Amino acid sequence: MSKPKLVVLTGAGISAESGLKTFRGAGGLWEGHRVTDVATPEAFRADPEMVLRFYNERRHQAFAAQPNAGHLGLVELEKTFDVTIITQNIDDLHERAGSSHIIHLHGELRKKRSAQNPNLIEDWVEDIHVGDLAPDGGQWRPHIVWFGEQVPMLDEAVPHVYQADVLVVVGTSLVVYPAASLVDYVRPGKKIYVVDPNRPSGMYVANEVEFIEEPASTGVPKLVERLSV
Ligand code: APR
């Protein structure tokens, strides 16, 4: 018999205990910056060196971080379920924890792309500076979805949520669209679990929702225990 399908939507909260800051935490700043000052095409046009420096730092910081019990717990679920992880995170902690199927909605710090062609993508292995050019002559930039840009991986993510037997939401405030709209695709009657010390403010669904109001490192293992019986 095939395993039931479980889809997990993760956000910055799952990586918080690995030392990576959330976006809308204390003070509403992301690593000392307003998100709009670093994560928009306008910011990149206005001050590319600053934006590149910021993301070079994020990349070093993310690679130095280690997966926590939240990431590892989601790998455990693969014993019982066919698991797909849809993450808004740009770090690679789900990969390094060992999850098999991961969709990065907002891009990845492991990849860079040409500012001229969103489909010209390569592995990002060294810091990027102004003047580092892709083969098409475009400035290299992080392969990251900035505010106001398209979210091409959304089309791949939606059918997974629609086919899910169970949806799990971990560590996202669900205020950023279109990612937040994914929960609307869960079919009626399918249960949703939320692991977050704070109930996500942007969650309006008719489905049954069970909240585990704890940090990911303790909440995900509890969820695993609950779902594995
Ligand atoms: N464990 C679980 N959840 C936590 C933890 C923790 N240890 N610490 C904080 N959280 C929760 C917060 O309560 C909040 O609900 O994580 C959530 C983080 O929300 P945001 O900072 O808004 O992050 P996220 O939802 O991932 O942001 C979405 O916004 O800036 C953009 O593109 C960026 O992907 C990002 C998107």
Coordinates of C-alpha atoms and ligand atoms in Angstrom, one line a residue:
M1 CA 0.0 0.0 0.0
S2 CA 1.3 3.5 -0.8
K3 CA 2.0 5.8 2.1
P4 CA -0.3 8.7 2.8
K5 CA 0.8 12.0 1.4
L6 CA 2.0 14.6 3.9
V7 CA 3.0 18.1 2.8
V8 CA 4.9 20.5 5.1
L9 CA 5.0 24.2 4.6
T10 CA 7.9 25.7 6.5
G11 CA 9.1 29.3 7.1
A12 CA 11.8 31.1 9.0
G13 CA 10.7 29.8 12.4
I14 CA 11.9 26.3 11.7
S15 CA 15.5 27.6 11.3
A16 CA 15.3 30.1 14.2
E17 CA 16.8 27.6 16.7
S18 CA 19.6 26.9 14.2
G19 CA 20.6 30.6 14.8
L20 CA 19.0 32.1 11.6
K21 CA 16.8 35.0 12.3
T22 CA 13.1 35.2 11.4
F23 CA 11.8 38.1 9.3
R24 CA 9.2 39.6 11.5
G25 CA 10.7 39.0 14.9
A26 CA 11.6 41.6 17.5
G27 CA 11.7 45.1 16.0
G28 CA 10.5 43.8 12.6
L29 CA 13.9 44.0 11.1
W30 CA 15.8 41.2 9.3
E31 CA 19.4 41.1 10.5
G32 CA 19.2 44.9 11.1
H33 CA 17.6 45.8 7.8
R34 CA 14.1 46.5 6.7
V35 CA 13.2 43.6 4.3
T36 CA 12.3 46.1 1.6
D37 CA 15.8 47.7 1.8
V38 CA 17.5 44.4 0.9
A39 CA 15.0 42.1 -0.7
T40 CA 13.6 44.0 -3.6
P41 CA 14.7 44.5 -7.2
E42 CA 14.6 48.3 -6.5
A43 CA 17.1 47.9 -3.6
F44 CA 19.4 45.8 -5.9
R45 CA 19.3 48.5 -8.6
A46 CA 19.9 51.3 -6.1
D47 CA 22.8 49.7 -4.2
P48 CA 23.8 46.4 -5.6
E49 CA 27.0 46.1 -3.6
M50 CA 25.1 46.5 -0.3
V51 CA 22.5 43.9 -1.3
L52 CA 25.2 41.5 -2.5
R53 CA 27.2 42.0 0.7
F54 CA 24.0 41.3 2.7
Y55 CA 23.3 38.0 0.9
N56 CA 26.9 37.0 0.9
E57 CA 26.7 37.2 4.7
R58 CA 23.3 35.3 4.8
R59 CA 24.9 32.6 2.7
H60 CA 28.0 32.2 5.1
Q61 CA 25.7 32.3 8.1
A62 CA 23.3 29.7 6.7
F63 CA 26.1 27.3 5.7
A64 CA 27.6 27.6 9.2
A65 CA 24.3 26.7 10.8
Q66 CA 23.2 23.2 11.6
P67 CA 19.8 21.5 11.2
N68 CA 17.9 21.3 14.5
A69 CA 15.4 18.8 15.9
G70 CA 12.6 20.4 13.8
H71 CA 14.3 19.7 10.5
L72 CA 15.4 16.3 11.7
G73 CA 11.9 15.4 12.9
L74 CA 10.4 16.1 9.4
V75 CA 12.9 13.5 8.0
E76 CA 11.5 10.9 10.5
L77 CA 8.0 11.4 9.0
E78 CA 9.3 9.8 5.8
K79 CA 9.0 6.4 7.5
T80 CA 5.3 6.7 7.6
F81 CA 4.4 9.3 4.9
D82 CA 5.2 10.3 1.4
V83 CA 6.6 13.7 2.5
T84 CA 7.0 16.8 0.4
I85 CA 8.5 19.9 2.0
I86 CA 7.6 23.3 0.6
T87 CA 9.8 25.9 2.2
Q88 CA 9.9 29.6 2.0
N89 CA 13.4 29.4 3.5
I90 CA 16.5 30.1 1.4
D91 CA 18.8 28.1 3.6
D92 CA 19.7 24.4 2.9
L93 CA 18.9 23.0 6.4
H94 CA 16.1 20.7 5.1
E95 CA 18.6 19.3 2.6
R96 CA 21.3 18.8 5.1
A97 CA 18.9 17.2 7.6
G98 CA 18.2 14.6 4.9
S99 CA 14.7 15.4 3.6
S100 CA 14.1 13.8 0.2
H101 CA 11.7 16.1 -1.6
I102 CA 12.0 19.8 -1.1
I103 CA 10.5 22.7 -3.0
H104 CA 12.1 26.1 -2.4
L105 CA 9.4 28.7 -3.1
H106 CA 11.6 31.7 -2.5
G107 CA 14.9 30.5 -4.0
E108 CA 18.1 29.2 -2.5
L109 CA 21.4 30.5 -1.2
R110 CA 23.0 27.6 -2.9
K111 CA 22.3 29.1 -6.3
K112 CA 23.0 32.3 -8.3
R113 CA 21.4 33.6 -11.4
S114 CA 21.9 36.2 -14.1
A115 CA 20.1 39.5 -13.5
Q116 CA 19.3 39.4 -17.2
N117 CA 17.8 35.9 -17.4
P118 CA 16.1 34.2 -14.5
N119 CA 16.6 30.9 -16.2
L120 CA 20.4 31.2 -16.3
I121 CA 21.2 29.6 -12.9
E122 CA 24.4 28.1 -11.5
D123 CA 25.7 26.9 -8.2
W124 CA 26.7 29.8 -6.0
V125 CA 30.1 28.9 -4.6
E126 CA 32.0 32.2 -4.0
D127 CA 30.9 35.6 -2.8
I128 CA 29.3 37.7 -5.5
H129 CA 30.5 41.2 -6.2
V130 CA 29.4 44.0 -8.5
G131 CA 31.0 43.2 -11.9
D132 CA 30.9 39.4 -11.5
L133 CA 29.1 38.5 -14.7
A134 CA 27.1 35.5 -16.0
P135 CA 28.0 34.1 -19.4
D136 CA 25.2 36.2 -20.9
G137 CA 26.9 39.4 -19.6
G138 CA 24.3 39.9 -16.9
Q139 CA 25.3 40.7 -13.3
W140 CA 25.2 37.6 -11.1
R141 CA 22.7 37.9 -8.3
P142 CA 21.3 35.5 -5.7
H143 CA 18.7 33.0 -7.0
I144 CA 16.2 34.4 -4.6
V145 CA 12.6 35.6 -5.0
W146 CA 12.5 39.3 -4.0
F147 CA 9.3 41.2 -3.1
G148 CA 7.5 42.0 -6.3
E149 CA 9.0 39.2 -8.3
Q150 CA 7.3 36.1 -9.6
V151 CA 7.2 32.9 -7.6
P152 CA 7.7 30.3 -10.4
M153 CA 7.8 27.3 -8.0
L154 CA 4.3 28.1 -6.8
D155 CA 2.9 26.1 -9.8
E156 CA 4.9 23.1 -8.7
A157 CA 3.8 23.5 -5.1
V158 CA 0.0 23.9 -5.5
P159 CA -0.7 20.3 -6.7
H160 CA 1.2 18.8 -3.8
V161 CA -1.0 20.7 -1.3
Y162 CA -4.1 19.8 -3.2
Q163 CA -3.2 16.1 -3.1
A164 CA -2.1 16.1 0.6
D165 CA -3.8 13.8 3.1
V166 CA -2.3 15.9 5.9
L167 CA -0.8 19.4 5.9
V168 CA 1.8 20.5 8.4
V169 CA 2.7 24.2 8.8
V170 CA 5.9 25.0 10.8
G171 CA 7.3 28.4 11.7
T172 CA 5.6 30.8 9.2
S173 CA 3.5 33.8 10.0
L174 CA 1.6 33.2 6.7
V175 CA 1.5 36.9 5.9
V176 CA 3.5 36.8 2.7
Y177 CA 1.6 36.0 -0.5
P178 CA 1.4 34.0 -2.6
A179 CA 3.1 31.5 -0.3
A180 CA 0.4 32.0 2.4
S181 CA -2.3 31.1 -0.1
L182 CA -1.1 27.6 -0.4
V183 CA -3.1 26.5 2.7
D184 CA -6.3 27.3 0.7
Y185 CA -5.6 24.4 -1.6
V186 CA -6.0 21.7 1.1
R187 CA -9.0 19.7 0.3
P188 CA -12.0 19.8 2.7
G189 CA -11.8 17.2 5.5
K190 CA -8.0 17.0 5.5
K191 CA -6.4 17.9 8.8
I192 CA -3.9 20.6 9.3
Y193 CA -1.2 20.7 12.0
V194 CA 0.5 23.9 13.0
V195 CA 3.8 24.0 14.9
D196 CA 4.6 27.5 16.0
P197 CA 4.9 29.2 19.4
N198 CA 2.5 31.9 18.0
R199 CA -0.6 31.0 16.0
P200 CA 0.1 32.3 12.4
S201 CA -1.8 35.6 12.0
G202 CA -2.7 35.0 8.4
M203 CA -4.4 31.6 8.6
Y204 CA -8.1 31.4 7.6
V205 CA -9.2 27.9 6.7
A206 CA -12.4 25.8 7.3
N207 CA -10.4 22.6 7.9
E208 CA -9.8 21.1 11.3
V209 CA -6.5 22.7 12.7
E210 CA -4.5 21.3 15.6
F211 CA -2.0 23.8 17.0
I212 CA 1.2 22.7 18.8
E213 CA 2.2 26.0 20.3
E214 CA 5.8 25.3 20.8
P215 CA 9.2 25.9 19.1
A216 CA 10.0 23.6 16.2
S217 CA 12.7 21.7 18.1
T218 CA 10.2 20.3 20.6
G219 CA 6.9 20.8 18.6
V220 CA 8.0 18.8 15.6
P221 CA 9.1 15.7 17.6
K222 CA 5.7 15.8 19.4
L223 CA 4.0 16.0 16.0
V224 CA 6.1 13.0 14.8
E225 CA 5.1 11.0 17.9
R226 CA 1.4 11.9 17.3
L227 CA 1.4 11.0 13.6
S228 CA 3.5 7.9 13.8
V229 CA 1.2 5.8 16.0
Ligands
APR1 N1 9.9 27.4 16.1 C1 8.8 27.5 15.3 N2 8.3 28.7 14.9 C2 8.9 29.8 15.3 C3 10.1 29.8 16.1 C4 10.5 28.5 16.5 N3 11.6 28.3 17.3 N4 10.5 31.0 16.4 C5 9.6 31.9 15.7 N5 8.7 31.1 15.1 C6 7.6 31.6 14.2 C7 7.0 32.9 14.5 O1 6.0 32.8 15.6 C8 6.3 33.3 13.2 O2 5.0 32.8 13.1 O3 8.0 31.6 12.9 C9 7.2 32.6 12.2 C10 8.2 33.4 11.4 O4 7.4 34.3 10.6 P1 8.2 35.3 9.6 O5 9.3 36.0 10.3 O6 7.1 36.2 9.0 O7 8.8 34.4 8.5 P2 8.1 33.7 7.2 O8 6.7 33.4 7.5 O9 9.0 32.6 6.8 O10 8.3 34.8 6.2 C11 7.8 34.6 4.9 O11 8.7 36.7 4.1 O12 10.4 38.2 4.0 C12 9.8 37.2 3.4 O13 10.7 35.9 1.6 C13 10.7 36.1 3.0 O14 10.3 33.7 3.0 C14 10.1 34.9 3.7 C15 8.6 35.3 3.8

